[in-house]
C-alpha cells in the first residue's frame, strides 16, 4: 500500500480487534519478512488502493482453487547474504546456501505460474519480477553439501586433490597395518589400532618402549603411559597429505570466491526475486485466510453504503453465531440497535467495523457474494468499558470524553460505532443526551450505528427521517439470543420476562410493572404487537418462498426434460436417416444382383432344369425381402423368453414386443415365421417372434418380477501402501538399481509424483549409479540432490512424470 495510507490516526482499530485477524494472517506466513508485513498492515482510506489489494487477494484465492497453493520456503538470512554479495564480499557456505534456497524459491514460483491455468492477471507483475536461474541453483546445489563442506563435484581439481588425499591415507594405513600385524612391533603398542593426532596418522606406543619405535611424538595420554608416535616410515606420506590439504583449502577458497562472484553478477535480479516472493507469500497467505473463513470479495465503494449478506464475525466460531444481514447508507444513514443484554448488539457493531477494516486492509470478508463495503476516511469507535482509575474517570465520564472526540472528528466520510450510548448516568438525562448526540452525528453526514436500551431513542428513530430502528432478536422462552438482526422494528429489553425466568418473585415483577408509566406500557405493547405481526409475516413469507422455489424447480425440470426430449428426437431422426440410407443402399445392391441373376437364367431357358432354377431364384427373392423387412426395423429385438399361448390367427390383436405398439395380425405366419400386421394405415411385415398377444381385454396375470441379476463381488486386491522414501544404503549398485526400478513402478501406479531415494554418500559408487540411471529412466521427469535439511548429498529427490 502507498506510504501515505500506512497510518491513519482517524481510524480506530483497537476496539474492533483487527490485530487478532492480522495475527492469524501472520501465522499463515513462513518467512519473517512476510510475517512482519502482515502484522504491520493498516487500513487504507484510498479506494484505488483498497480495490487493487482486494483484487490481488481474490486473484491469489482463485489461483489457489484452480492449481493449489505454491510452496513458500523460509528465506530468513537471504537479505543479509544479498547485501554482502552485492558489496563484493566473499560469502560463507551458509550464506551461499541461503542464496541457493532463494533461487529454489524463485524457480519454484516461476514454474508454478507457468503451470497455472488461472487467467487472473493481478499478480502477474510480481511473477514477472522473478528471474529464474536454474543453472546457478544447480551449481550451488551440486557444489555445497553443508555449511561446513563443499562437494567433490564443486570442481575437477577439488575432486582430484581429495582422491589423492584418500589414496595417501590408504597407503599410510596399509603401512601402519603391517606394523601392527608384525610381532616385532605389536609388543611395543598399547593397542593395535591406528589413530590421528594433529591431522597425522600415529600409533599408540607404550611409554617404556618409546626408543624402540623410531619416529616423531605427537602427543601423550593423560596418564602418561601412552605416547602417540608417527613412525619414520610414514612421515613423508603424512607430509604429502598435509601439502594436499593445503592445496584443498586453497581450491575451496577459490571455489567459494567464484560462486560469490557469480551470485554478485545477478544480485539485482535476486533482490527483485526476494521482494516479489515475500509479497506473493503475503497475498497467498491472505487467500488461505479467506479460504479458512469461507470469505468472499465484496463490492467496494466510497459512497458510505454498507450491505452485509450472511456476514459473520471472523473471530467467533461459525457454529456459535448466526450470520447477519444489514444495510446502512442507502435509505437511512443512522441505525439504532435495541434488544436485551447478551442479545448480540456489541457483536454486531464489531462485525460491521471489523469487516470494514479487513476490506480496507485488502482482505476478503466472511460474508456472502453481493456484500458491499464502503471505504471511509475515518472509523470512530466507542465500544467497551473505558473506566480509568489513573485519570479518576468514571465509566460515563470516560465514554463522554471519547464521544466528545468523535463528535469533533465526525464528518460525511466517517463511520461511527457507539455502544450503549448515554448509559452510566441518570436514564432521563442519558436518553436526552443520546438523542442530542445522534442529531449532531446525523447533521455531520456520518454513517452511524448505535446500540441502546432507552425507549426515548427508539421513539426518536421511529419519528425521525434518515434513522432506522433494528432489533437483536431474543427468545424469551429459552432466555437466549438468536443473534438475528431485524431491521425496521425496535427491540424489547425483556427485563421482566428474563427476571421472572431467573427466579424473581411474581409479586416483585407485578409491582415493577405497576411503576412503569402508561405511555411506556403502551409503547412496549405496540412493539410486542409488531413483533407478533413480524413473526407471522416471516412464517408466511418463508412458506411462499418455499412454494416459489418448488415451482421454479419444477419449471426448470420441465425445461430440462423438454430440452432433453428435443435433443433425443434430433438424435433419433438422424439415426433413422442413417438406417434408411443403409436400407436403400442394400435394396439397390440386392436389386442389381437379382437383375443380373434373372438375365443369367433367361439365357439358360433351353436347359432341362430351367424350372428348378427359376423356383430357386424365387425362393432367394422371398428370403431377401424378408431380410429387408428385418433390417427396416430399427428397434432392438427382445431377449425375453415369451412363448405364445396359442398359434397366431388372422385378426388377432398383437403387440410388437420391441416397440410396445399395438397392431392387428393381417396374415398368419409363413414357414419362416414372417407375417403382415396392420398398424393404423400402415401395413408392415414382421417376424412373429416379435409379437405378443394383446390380452388387455382379459384379466391380466401378475407380471413376473424381473430376476435380479447378482454379480459376484470381486475382492479388490489390497494395494500395498506406497511410501515416498526408499532406503537402499548398504546394497550393491545392481541391487540398488533393481530396488529403485521396482519402487518407481509402484509409485507411478499409485499416482505419487515425488519420491526420495536414500543411498548415502560412502564411496559414491551407489550414489553415482543411481543418478546416472535416473537420467535415462522413462518415468523420471527430473531429479536433484537433497537440500540442506533433506539429507543433502546422501539422498536424491525424484519428480515422476
GROMACS .gro file of C-alpha atoms in nm, residues 48-301:
model
  254
   48UNK     CA    1  -0.800   0.267  -0.559
   49UNK     CA    2  -0.552   0.105  -0.320
   50UNK     CA    3  -0.826  -0.095  -0.145
   51UNK     CA    4  -0.973  -0.219  -0.474
   52UNK     CA    5  -0.628  -0.313  -0.601
   53UNK     CA    6  -0.531  -0.502  -0.286
   54UNK     CA    7  -0.860  -0.695  -0.256
   55UNK     CA    8  -0.846  -0.785  -0.626
   56UNK     CA    9  -0.493  -0.925  -0.579
   57UNK     CA   10  -0.608  -1.129  -0.279
   58UNK     CA   11  -0.907  -1.254  -0.479
   59UNK     CA   12  -0.675  -1.349  -0.768
   60UNK     CA   13  -0.449  -1.543  -0.531
   61UNK     CA   14  -0.753  -1.729  -0.395
   62UNK     CA   15  -0.877  -1.818  -0.745
   63UNK     CA   16  -0.528  -1.933  -0.848
   64UNK     CA   17  -0.511  -2.149  -0.535
   65UNK     CA   18  -0.851  -2.304  -0.608
   66UNK     CA   19  -0.759  -2.391  -0.968
   67UNK     CA   20  -0.399  -2.503  -0.919
   68UNK     CA   21  -0.328  -2.542  -0.548
   69UNK     CA   22  -0.118  -2.309  -0.338
   70UNK     CA   23   0.253  -2.260  -0.427
   71UNK     CA   24   0.516  -2.370  -0.175
   72UNK     CA   25   0.696  -2.095   0.015
   73UNK     CA   26   1.028  -2.150   0.192
   74UNK     CA   27   1.177  -1.961   0.482
   75UNK     CA   28   1.417  -1.713   0.324
   76UNK     CA   29   1.549  -1.574   0.653
   77UNK     CA   30   1.908  -1.462   0.609
   78UNK     CA   31   1.881  -1.424   0.232
   79UNK     CA   32   1.857  -1.044   0.252
   80UNK     CA   33   2.179  -1.022   0.460
   81UNK     CA   34   2.358  -1.258   0.221
   82UNK     CA   35   2.243  -1.049  -0.077
   83UNK     CA   36   2.373  -0.726   0.080
   84UNK     CA   37   2.716  -0.880   0.137
   85UNK     CA   38   2.706  -1.038  -0.208
   86UNK     CA   39   2.631  -0.710  -0.385
   87UNK     CA   40   2.907  -0.536  -0.187
   88UNK     CA   41   3.162  -0.779  -0.338
   89UNK     CA   42   3.233  -0.972  -0.017
   90UNK     CA   43   3.329  -1.339  -0.021
   91UNK     CA   44   3.032  -1.530   0.119
   92UNK     CA   45   3.035  -1.813   0.367
   93UNK     CA   46   2.893  -2.152   0.277
   94UNK     CA   47   2.590  -2.076   0.499
   95UNK     CA   48   2.525  -1.755   0.302
   96UNK     CA   49   2.562  -1.941  -0.029
   97UNK     CA   50   2.308  -2.197   0.097
   98UNK     CA   51   2.060  -1.916   0.176
   99UNK     CA   52   2.104  -1.779  -0.179
  100UNK     CA   53   2.054  -2.130  -0.319
  101UNK     CA   54   1.730  -2.151  -0.117
  102UNK     CA   55   1.622  -1.815  -0.262
  103UNK     CA   56   1.694  -1.942  -0.615
  104UNK     CA   57   1.491  -2.255  -0.539
  105UNK     CA   58   1.201  -2.034  -0.426
  106UNK     CA   59   1.222  -1.814  -0.737
  107UNK     CA   60   1.242  -2.112  -0.974
  108UNK     CA   61   0.961  -2.291  -0.792
  109UNK     CA   62   0.725  -1.991  -0.812
  110UNK     CA   63   0.812  -1.934  -1.179
  111UNK     CA   64   0.739  -2.299  -1.265
  112UNK     CA   65   0.415  -2.294  -1.063
  113UNK     CA   66   0.291  -1.987  -1.250
  114UNK     CA   67   0.380  -2.147  -1.584
  115UNK     CA   68   0.159  -2.445  -1.498
  116UNK     CA   69  -0.128  -2.235  -1.358
  117UNK     CA   70  -0.446  -2.241  -1.566
  118UNK     CA   71  -0.596  -1.936  -1.393
  119UNK     CA   72  -0.621  -1.633  -1.622
  120UNK     CA   73  -0.629  -1.369  -1.347
  121UNK     CA   74  -0.356  -1.113  -1.415
  122UNK     CA   75  -0.350  -0.902  -1.098
  123UNK     CA   76  -0.035  -1.075  -0.965
  124UNK     CA   77   0.148  -1.100  -1.297
  125UNK     CA   78   0.370  -0.802  -1.215
  126UNK     CA   79   0.513  -0.994  -0.917
  127UNK     CA   80   0.566  -1.317  -1.112
  128UNK     CA   81   0.738  -1.109  -1.381
  129UNK     CA   82   0.976  -0.978  -1.114
  130UNK     CA   83   1.107  -1.332  -1.064
  131UNK     CA   84   1.420  -1.409  -1.269
  132UNK     CA   85   1.478  -1.785  -1.261
  133UNK     CA   86   1.835  -1.911  -1.287
  134UNK     CA   87   1.833  -2.290  -1.269
  135UNK     CA   88   2.195  -2.313  -1.382
  136UNK     CA   89   2.319  -2.120  -1.080
  137UNK     CA   90   2.082  -2.305  -0.848
  138UNK     CA   91   2.207  -2.642  -0.976
  139UNK     CA   92   2.568  -2.530  -0.949
  140UNK     CA   93   2.524  -2.420  -0.587
  141UNK     CA   94   2.324  -2.733  -0.516
  142UNK     CA   95   2.588  -2.968  -0.655
  143UNK     CA   96   2.881  -2.776  -0.504
  144UNK     CA   97   2.771  -2.735  -0.142
  145UNK     CA   98   2.698  -3.024   0.093
  146UNK     CA   99   2.652  -2.830   0.416
  147UNK     CA  100   2.754  -2.511   0.591
  148UNK     CA  101   3.095  -2.671   0.656
  149UNK     CA  102   3.166  -2.880   0.348
  150UNK     CA  103   3.196  -2.848  -0.029
  151UNK     CA  104   3.110  -3.143  -0.252
  152UNK     CA  105   3.370  -3.320  -0.463
  153UNK     CA  106   3.165  -3.213  -0.766
  154UNK     CA  107   3.244  -2.847  -0.696
  155UNK     CA  108   3.545  -2.872  -0.930
  156UNK     CA  109   3.760  -3.134  -1.104
  157UNK     CA  110   4.068  -3.007  -0.917
  158UNK     CA  111   3.899  -3.046  -0.577
  159UNK     CA  112   3.785  -3.398  -0.664
  160UNK     CA  113   4.138  -3.485  -0.782
  161UNK     CA  114   4.303  -3.347  -0.466
  162UNK     CA  115   4.061  -3.535  -0.240
  163UNK     CA  116   4.122  -3.858  -0.430
  164UNK     CA  117   4.496  -3.812  -0.380
  165UNK     CA  118   4.445  -3.742  -0.009
  166UNK     CA  119   4.233  -4.057   0.020
  167UNK     CA  120   4.494  -4.259  -0.170
  168UNK     CA  121   4.775  -4.131   0.055
  169UNK     CA  122   4.567  -4.211   0.360
  170UNK     CA  123   4.509  -4.566   0.238
  171UNK     CA  124   4.882  -4.606   0.168
  172UNK     CA  125   4.973  -4.487   0.518
  173UNK     CA  126   4.710  -4.712   0.679
  174UNK     CA  127   4.841  -5.009   0.483
  175UNK     CA  128   5.194  -4.939   0.610
  176UNK     CA  129   5.077  -4.897   0.968
  177UNK     CA  130   4.856  -5.209   0.946
  178UNK     CA  131   5.164  -5.411   0.850
  179UNK     CA  132   5.349  -5.268   1.151
  180UNK     CA  133   5.061  -5.357   1.383
  181UNK     CA  134   5.043  -5.711   1.248
  182UNK     CA  135   5.421  -5.768   1.280
  183UNK     CA  136   5.522  -5.947   1.601
  184UNK     CA  137   5.828  -5.725   1.641
  185UNK     CA  138   5.621  -5.405   1.653
  186UNK     CA  139   5.293  -5.510   1.816
  187UNK     CA  140   5.462  -5.584   2.150
  188UNK     CA  141   5.552  -5.213   2.183
  189UNK     CA  142   5.196  -5.091   2.126
  190UNK     CA  143   4.941  -5.004   2.393
  191UNK     CA  144   4.662  -5.108   2.150
  192UNK     CA  145   4.671  -5.248   1.798
  193UNK     CA  146   4.493  -4.951   1.644
  194UNK     CA  147   4.574  -4.657   1.415
  195UNK     CA  148   4.473  -4.313   1.534
  196UNK     CA  149   4.514  -3.945   1.439
  197UNK     CA  150   4.693  -3.661   1.612
  198UNK     CA  151   4.722  -3.310   1.461
  199UNK     CA  152   4.588  -3.449   1.132
  200UNK     CA  153   4.866  -3.711   1.109
  201UNK     CA  154   4.844  -4.091   1.136
  202UNK     CA  155   5.011  -4.224   1.454
  203UNK     CA  156   5.041  -4.542   1.665
  204UNK     CA  157   4.978  -4.563   2.044
  205UNK     CA  158   5.317  -4.677   2.187
  206UNK     CA  159   5.383  -4.772   2.548
  207UNK     CA  160   5.597  -4.504   2.709
  208UNK     CA  161   5.865  -4.752   2.819
  209UNK     CA  162   5.923  -4.854   2.455
  210UNK     CA  163   5.941  -4.507   2.305
  211UNK     CA  164   6.300  -4.561   2.193
  212UNK     CA  165   6.213  -4.886   2.023
  213UNK     CA  166   5.978  -4.716   1.771
  214UNK     CA  167   6.167  -4.454   1.570
  215UNK     CA  168   5.955  -4.155   1.471
  216UNK     CA  169   5.800  -3.825   1.584
  217UNK     CA  170   5.599  -3.797   1.907
  218UNK     CA  171   5.274  -3.605   1.853
  219UNK     CA  172   5.114  -3.643   2.195
  220UNK     CA  173   5.095  -3.817   2.531
  221UNK     CA  174   4.793  -3.973   2.701
  222UNK     CA  175   4.656  -3.811   3.017
  223UNK     CA  176   4.809  -4.090   3.228
  224UNK     CA  177   5.145  -4.057   3.054
  225UNK     CA  178   5.158  -4.429   2.984
  226UNK     CA  179   5.099  -4.392   2.610
  227UNK     CA  180   5.291  -4.193   2.350
  228UNK     CA  181   5.137  -4.122   2.009
  229UNK     CA  182   5.426  -4.171   1.766
  230UNK     CA  183   5.433  -4.114   1.393
  231UNK     CA  184   5.667  -4.386   1.262
  232UNK     CA  185   5.951  -4.258   1.043
  233UNK     CA  186   5.831  -4.481   0.758
  234UNK     CA  187   5.510  -4.278   0.715
  235UNK     CA  188   5.641  -3.926   0.789
  236UNK     CA  189   5.692  -3.846   0.423
  237UNK     CA  190   5.346  -3.976   0.330
  238UNK     CA  191   5.189  -3.771   0.613
  239UNK     CA  192   5.375  -3.466   0.483
  240UNK     CA  193   5.229  -3.531   0.139
  241UNK     CA  194   4.878  -3.532   0.291
  242UNK     CA  195   4.945  -3.202   0.465
  243UNK     CA  196   5.058  -3.048   0.136
  244UNK     CA  197   4.748  -3.183  -0.040
  245UNK     CA  198   4.524  -3.050   0.239
  246UNK     CA  199   4.676  -2.706   0.188
  247UNK     CA  200   4.602  -2.728  -0.183
  248UNK     CA  201   4.247  -2.845  -0.095
  249UNK     CA  202   4.190  -2.541   0.125
  250UNK     CA  203   4.318  -2.309  -0.149
  251UNK     CA  204   4.085  -2.474  -0.403
  252UNK     CA  205   3.790  -2.444  -0.161
  253UNK     CA  206   3.856  -2.072  -0.117
  254UNK     CA  207   3.884  -2.032  -0.493
  255UNK     CA  208   3.552  -2.210  -0.550
  256UNK     CA  209   3.371  -2.007  -0.281
  257UNK     CA  210   3.512  -1.686  -0.428
  258UNK     CA  211   3.396  -1.790  -0.775
  259UNK     CA  212   3.047  -1.881  -0.651
  260UNK     CA  213   3.025  -1.550  -0.463
  261UNK     CA  214   3.119  -1.361  -0.779
  262UNK     CA  215   2.854  -1.544  -0.981
  263UNK     CA  216   2.590  -1.458  -0.720
  264UNK     CA  217   2.704  -1.095  -0.722
  265UNK     CA  218   2.658  -1.076  -1.101
  266UNK     CA  219   2.285  -1.147  -1.064
  267UNK     CA  220   2.246  -0.973  -0.728
  268UNK     CA  221   1.989  -0.723  -0.858
  269UNK     CA  222   1.771  -0.999  -1.003
  270UNK     CA  223   1.799  -1.197  -0.678
  271UNK     CA  224   1.693  -0.895  -0.474
  272UNK     CA  225   1.395  -0.840  -0.706
  273UNK     CA  226   1.301  -1.207  -0.666
  274UNK     CA  227   1.331  -1.190  -0.286
  275UNK     CA  228   1.096  -0.892  -0.262
  276UNK     CA  229   0.848  -1.044  -0.511
  277UNK     CA  230   0.848  -1.379  -0.328
  278UNK     CA  231   0.777  -1.206   0.007
  279UNK     CA  232   0.485  -1.012  -0.146
  280UNK     CA  233   0.346  -1.321  -0.316
  281UNK     CA  234   0.368  -1.512   0.011
  282UNK     CA  235   0.160  -1.242   0.182
  283UNK     CA  236  -0.108  -1.245  -0.090
  284UNK     CA  237  -0.134  -1.624  -0.085
  285UNK     CA  238  -0.150  -1.613   0.297
  286UNK     CA  239  -0.442  -1.371   0.260
  287UNK     CA  240  -0.600  -1.618   0.019
  288UNK     CA  241  -0.551  -1.905   0.264
  289UNK     CA  242  -0.706  -1.698   0.543
  290UNK     CA  243  -1.002  -1.622   0.315
  291UNK     CA  244  -1.044  -1.994   0.241
  292UNK     CA  245  -1.041  -2.078   0.614
  293UNK     CA  246  -1.304  -1.809   0.680
  294UNK     CA  247  -1.507  -1.901   0.368
  295UNK     CA  248  -1.466  -1.538   0.273
  296UNK     CA  249  -1.561  -1.354  -0.046
  297UNK     CA  250  -1.458  -1.035  -0.224
  298UNK     CA  251  -1.710  -0.755  -0.152
  299UNK     CA  252  -1.806  -0.474  -0.384
  300UNK     CA  253  -1.604  -0.168  -0.284
  301UNK     CA  254  -1.716   0.195  -0.300
   0.00000   0.00000   0.00000
